[in-house]
Amino acid sequence: MQLQGVDLNLLVVLEALLGERSVTRAGARLGLTPSATSHALARLRATFGDELLVRTRGGMVPTVRGEQLLAPLRLALRDVGTLLRGPLRFDPKTSRREFVLASTDYIEAVLLPPLLARVSAAAPAVQLRVRPLEPDIAGPLESGALTVALGVVFDDSPGLQQQALFSEEMVLVCRKGHPEVRRGLDLATYLRLRHVLVSVRGGTQSVVDERLAELGLSRQIALVVPHFLAAPLIVASSDLVLTTPARLVRRLGPGLALRTLAPPLAVPGFTVRQVWHERHQDDPGHLWLRQQIFAAAKTISSGKDGA
């Protein structure tokens, strides 16, 4: 049977006829006259090559073929109804959905506390799962394996959408009592000290080194680590120094006994962004999460996050 030769509206009538076992009641349910419903039944009989409903002393009853059709017919109509309704509504109060974020540990430390507070209050059963930020995020974002990526620099891939969240400045930290940083820090001392470099992707250069190279200078990097949170802990128990995001230092608090100074050269800050794929632009759940992330970032920009 070719679908293009079938009036699919008749299937709605067939479900009503088989369910009601009455031309009159089926027509009333669908807003059809008994005559129109009888005409539809005749067309259905011709389409299926079966009587579908027959009269008995007790009223109309389905044929064996009619009985076989009812259950799959209802499933098919339900699926078509779901298709035509469009995207499902997202209710944060009742949803048990899981959202996957990719991020660095710096962004996790700064953004997750206010974000989690918002999500927990509005959607107590929603789960957030965070995974490391990998170089290739376009594929996972497109497939939906990844909901949102949070970071600073992203490759320009087709279909990716970006939104700025908050800006950050860089500071220099060393341990309190550092023997060479007692009265501040000039550029000569900065270059003489041994540095920790945080490199998420494993490189040996940063914006600091690029800025120094422009001046024909270089610094001594003693240690390269892939995580932001490890670096201040190392600095607090050594004579190494670290140029790092200011909010991270404030988030860690005074417990590490770190001293914060302005770098002795202009080090550009950066902007943290959230990135998603346009394929999920209008997904109600994805949209809700992006709104929560943006709102949490606003508390960071205003200083209301406590960091």
XYZ file of C-alpha atoms in Angstrom:
307
model
C 0.000 0.000 0.000
C 1.433 3.395 -1.058
C 0.939 6.170 1.503
C 0.468 8.819 -1.172
C -2.717 7.035 -2.207
C -4.181 7.008 1.302
C -6.077 9.753 3.128
C -4.310 9.579 6.491
C -7.133 11.528 8.121
C -9.155 8.332 7.810
C -6.900 6.698 10.407
C -8.211 9.092 13.055
C -11.750 8.040 12.128
C -10.767 4.371 12.204
C -9.362 4.663 15.742
C -12.578 6.318 16.908
C -14.755 3.669 15.203
C -12.779 0.745 16.622
C -12.704 2.339 20.076
C -16.358 3.383 20.232
C -17.781 0.466 18.199
C -20.455 2.849 17.024
C -20.744 5.096 13.971
C -22.829 7.600 15.930
C -20.514 7.815 18.956
C -17.359 7.899 16.812
C -18.811 10.744 14.738
C -19.815 12.675 17.867
C -16.315 12.364 19.272
C -14.789 13.723 16.056
C -17.466 16.338 15.335
C -18.725 14.463 12.250
C -22.257 13.656 11.201
C -23.307 9.977 11.159
C -23.484 10.195 7.371
C -19.920 11.501 7.053
C -18.665 8.868 9.503
C -20.429 6.059 7.547
C -18.877 7.381 4.325
C -15.440 7.356 5.974
C -15.988 3.768 7.143
C -16.818 2.716 3.595
C -13.574 4.261 2.345
C -11.628 2.534 5.141
C -13.129 -0.829 4.211
C -12.025 -0.293 0.614
C -8.539 0.773 1.704
C -7.942 -2.207 4.011
C -9.920 -4.769 2.016
C -11.778 -5.749 5.181
C -15.119 -4.901 6.793
C -13.288 -3.713 9.959
C -16.622 -3.369 11.863
C -19.678 -5.577 11.462
C -23.159 -5.427 12.963
C -24.290 -8.069 15.476
C -27.269 -8.366 17.771
C -25.245 -6.676 20.477
C -24.123 -3.812 18.253
C -21.073 -3.272 16.066
C -17.932 -5.292 16.780
C -14.474 -5.227 15.140
C -13.452 -7.969 12.774
C -10.296 -9.924 13.562
C -8.422 -7.519 11.274
C -9.985 -4.552 13.067
C -8.925 -5.919 16.465
C -5.370 -6.356 15.177
C -5.244 -2.771 13.927
C -6.375 -0.935 17.059
C -3.234 -1.131 19.248
C -0.632 -0.263 16.540
C -2.987 2.401 15.188
C -3.125 4.148 18.565
C 0.684 4.023 18.862
C 1.093 5.466 15.382
C -1.359 8.307 16.051
C 0.358 9.078 19.339
C 3.750 9.287 17.616
C 2.364 11.541 14.887
C 0.787 13.752 17.549
C 4.137 14.043 19.318
C 5.805 14.953 16.025
C 3.298 17.715 15.332
C 3.363 19.144 18.847
C 6.964 20.303 18.379
C 9.617 20.362 21.132
C 8.683 19.106 24.557
C 8.204 21.681 27.259
C 10.963 21.836 29.862
C 9.774 22.169 33.446
C 12.791 22.713 35.723
C 10.760 21.935 38.847
C 10.092 18.352 37.744
C 12.817 17.622 35.180
C 15.406 14.926 35.919
C 17.509 15.829 32.916
C 21.298 15.698 32.870
C 23.294 18.517 31.272
C 26.964 18.113 30.367
C 29.347 21.067 30.537
C 32.971 21.274 29.413
C 35.166 23.661 31.335
C 38.538 24.380 32.939
C 39.021 24.052 36.676
C 39.388 27.850 36.964
C 35.912 28.407 35.501
C 34.526 25.586 37.627
C 35.879 27.216 40.794
C 34.542 30.658 39.891
C 31.282 29.979 38.045
C 29.951 26.700 39.430
C 29.139 27.935 42.974
C 26.642 30.617 41.848
C 25.396 28.421 38.999
C 24.787 25.437 41.251
C 22.924 27.626 43.728
C 20.555 28.779 40.967
C 20.048 25.322 39.467
C 19.509 23.636 42.844
C 16.857 26.193 43.788
C 14.949 26.080 40.499
C 15.513 22.470 39.398
C 16.323 20.193 42.359
C 16.342 16.987 40.287
C 18.435 18.293 37.376
C 22.010 16.978 37.283
C 25.048 18.855 36.008
C 28.059 16.860 34.848
C 31.330 18.648 34.110
C 34.083 17.211 31.949
C 37.475 18.653 30.884
C 37.512 21.185 28.077
C 38.968 19.441 25.017
C 40.291 21.155 21.862
C 37.552 19.645 19.677
C 34.137 20.586 21.057
C 32.205 21.161 17.822
C 31.298 17.497 17.332
C 30.073 16.818 20.890
C 28.108 20.083 20.913
C 26.442 19.244 17.609
C 25.538 15.695 18.658
C 24.211 16.797 22.047
C 26.790 14.780 23.995
C 27.895 18.172 25.305
C 25.382 20.868 26.252
C 27.621 23.897 26.715
C 31.358 24.596 26.608
C 32.820 27.269 28.882
C 36.163 28.813 28.035
C 38.121 31.701 26.592
C 39.311 30.857 23.072
C 37.347 28.623 20.722
C 37.949 27.618 17.130
C 35.612 29.213 14.602
C 33.542 26.176 13.638
C 30.317 26.327 11.575
C 27.194 26.197 13.694
C 28.772 27.286 16.973
C 27.146 30.163 18.861
C 28.959 32.193 21.538
C 27.955 34.488 24.370
C 30.292 36.564 26.559
C 29.820 35.874 30.279
C 32.329 37.901 32.301
C 35.759 39.517 32.012
C 38.807 38.690 34.109
C 42.065 40.438 34.969
C 45.439 38.898 35.727
C 47.423 39.297 38.956
C 50.730 37.988 40.224
C 50.868 35.857 43.360
C 53.703 34.624 45.524
C 53.903 33.243 49.033
C 53.827 35.708 51.895
C 57.380 36.284 53.104
C 58.929 35.605 49.698
C 62.543 36.818 50.145
C 62.705 38.660 46.814
C 59.262 40.261 46.844
C 59.326 42.287 50.048
C 58.807 45.800 48.697
C 56.905 45.126 45.528
C 58.104 43.743 42.261
C 59.892 45.448 39.381
C 60.324 43.978 35.922
C 63.947 42.958 36.467
C 63.060 40.944 39.564
C 60.030 39.467 37.779
C 62.245 38.163 35.004
C 64.777 36.764 37.467
C 62.205 34.776 39.469
C 61.134 31.244 38.585
C 57.554 30.956 37.329
C 54.700 28.472 37.238
C 52.837 28.386 33.918
C 49.303 27.007 33.673
C 48.772 25.512 30.230
C 45.479 23.678 29.778
C 46.516 22.457 26.319
C 50.128 21.690 27.192
C 51.901 24.592 25.503
C 54.887 26.493 26.929
C 53.763 30.014 26.021
C 51.056 32.294 27.376
C 49.896 35.879 26.886
C 52.574 36.870 29.422
C 55.315 35.335 27.289
C 53.867 36.898 24.143
C 53.897 40.309 25.823
C 57.484 39.819 26.996
C 58.550 38.691 23.514
C 57.198 41.949 22.101
C 59.637 43.722 24.438
C 62.482 41.399 23.491
C 62.376 39.721 26.923
C 61.662 36.292 28.368
C 61.072 34.797 31.804
C 62.229 31.599 33.470
C 59.464 29.000 33.570
C 60.289 26.349 36.144
C 57.025 24.382 36.062
C 54.164 23.845 33.603
C 50.913 22.396 34.985
C 47.580 21.722 33.250
C 45.336 22.875 36.120
C 44.719 26.338 37.558
C 43.892 25.116 41.064
C 47.163 23.228 41.526
C 49.353 26.239 40.741
C 48.477 28.464 43.768
C 48.997 25.510 46.111
C 52.493 24.994 44.697
C 53.315 28.699 44.898
C 52.150 28.899 48.514
C 54.851 26.408 49.560
C 57.729 27.497 47.330
C 59.554 30.516 45.959
C 57.890 30.186 42.559
C 55.554 32.937 41.358
C 52.386 32.738 39.305
C 50.469 35.075 37.007
C 46.854 33.971 37.288
C 43.213 35.140 37.129
C 42.328 37.478 40.011
C 38.992 35.860 40.842
C 40.636 32.501 41.351
C 42.914 33.968 44.017
C 39.957 35.629 45.758
C 37.962 32.391 45.606
C 40.757 30.442 47.290
C 40.754 32.964 50.127
C 43.451 33.889 52.658
C 44.036 30.335 53.824
C 46.936 29.798 51.420
C 48.871 32.817 52.739
C 49.422 34.217 49.266
C 50.458 37.748 48.434
C 48.795 39.408 45.450
C 50.533 42.055 43.345
C 50.018 43.787 40.034
C 52.319 42.332 37.345
C 55.203 44.691 36.472
C 54.076 44.728 32.822
C 50.725 45.127 31.142
C 49.139 41.675 30.925
C 45.840 41.604 29.015
C 42.823 40.076 30.704
C 40.328 37.828 28.983
C 36.614 37.152 28.591
C 34.967 33.870 29.558
C 32.328 32.697 27.072
C 29.724 29.982 26.771
C 29.463 28.159 23.451
C 26.719 25.918 22.089
C 25.628 24.512 18.733
C 22.832 26.141 16.755
C 21.255 22.704 16.352
C 20.155 22.954 19.997
C 19.491 26.696 19.952
C 15.766 26.297 20.677
C 15.847 23.182 22.863
C 13.900 24.378 25.939
C 16.223 22.609 28.387
C 19.411 23.849 26.742
C 17.998 27.370 26.557
C 17.072 27.301 30.246
C 20.577 26.159 31.241
C 22.246 28.861 29.134
C 20.040 31.437 30.846
C 21.081 30.125 34.270
C 24.764 30.260 33.279
C 24.410 33.835 32.037
C 22.588 34.905 35.218
C 25.242 33.255 37.407
C 27.954 35.054 35.427
C 26.215 38.374 36.088
C 26.595 37.803 39.829
C 30.322 37.318 39.239
C 30.576 40.560 37.272
C 28.695 42.460 39.975
C 30.821 40.961 42.774
C 27.788 39.382 44.459
C 29.229 35.886 44.252
C 31.537 36.466 47.190
C 34.713 35.994 45.152
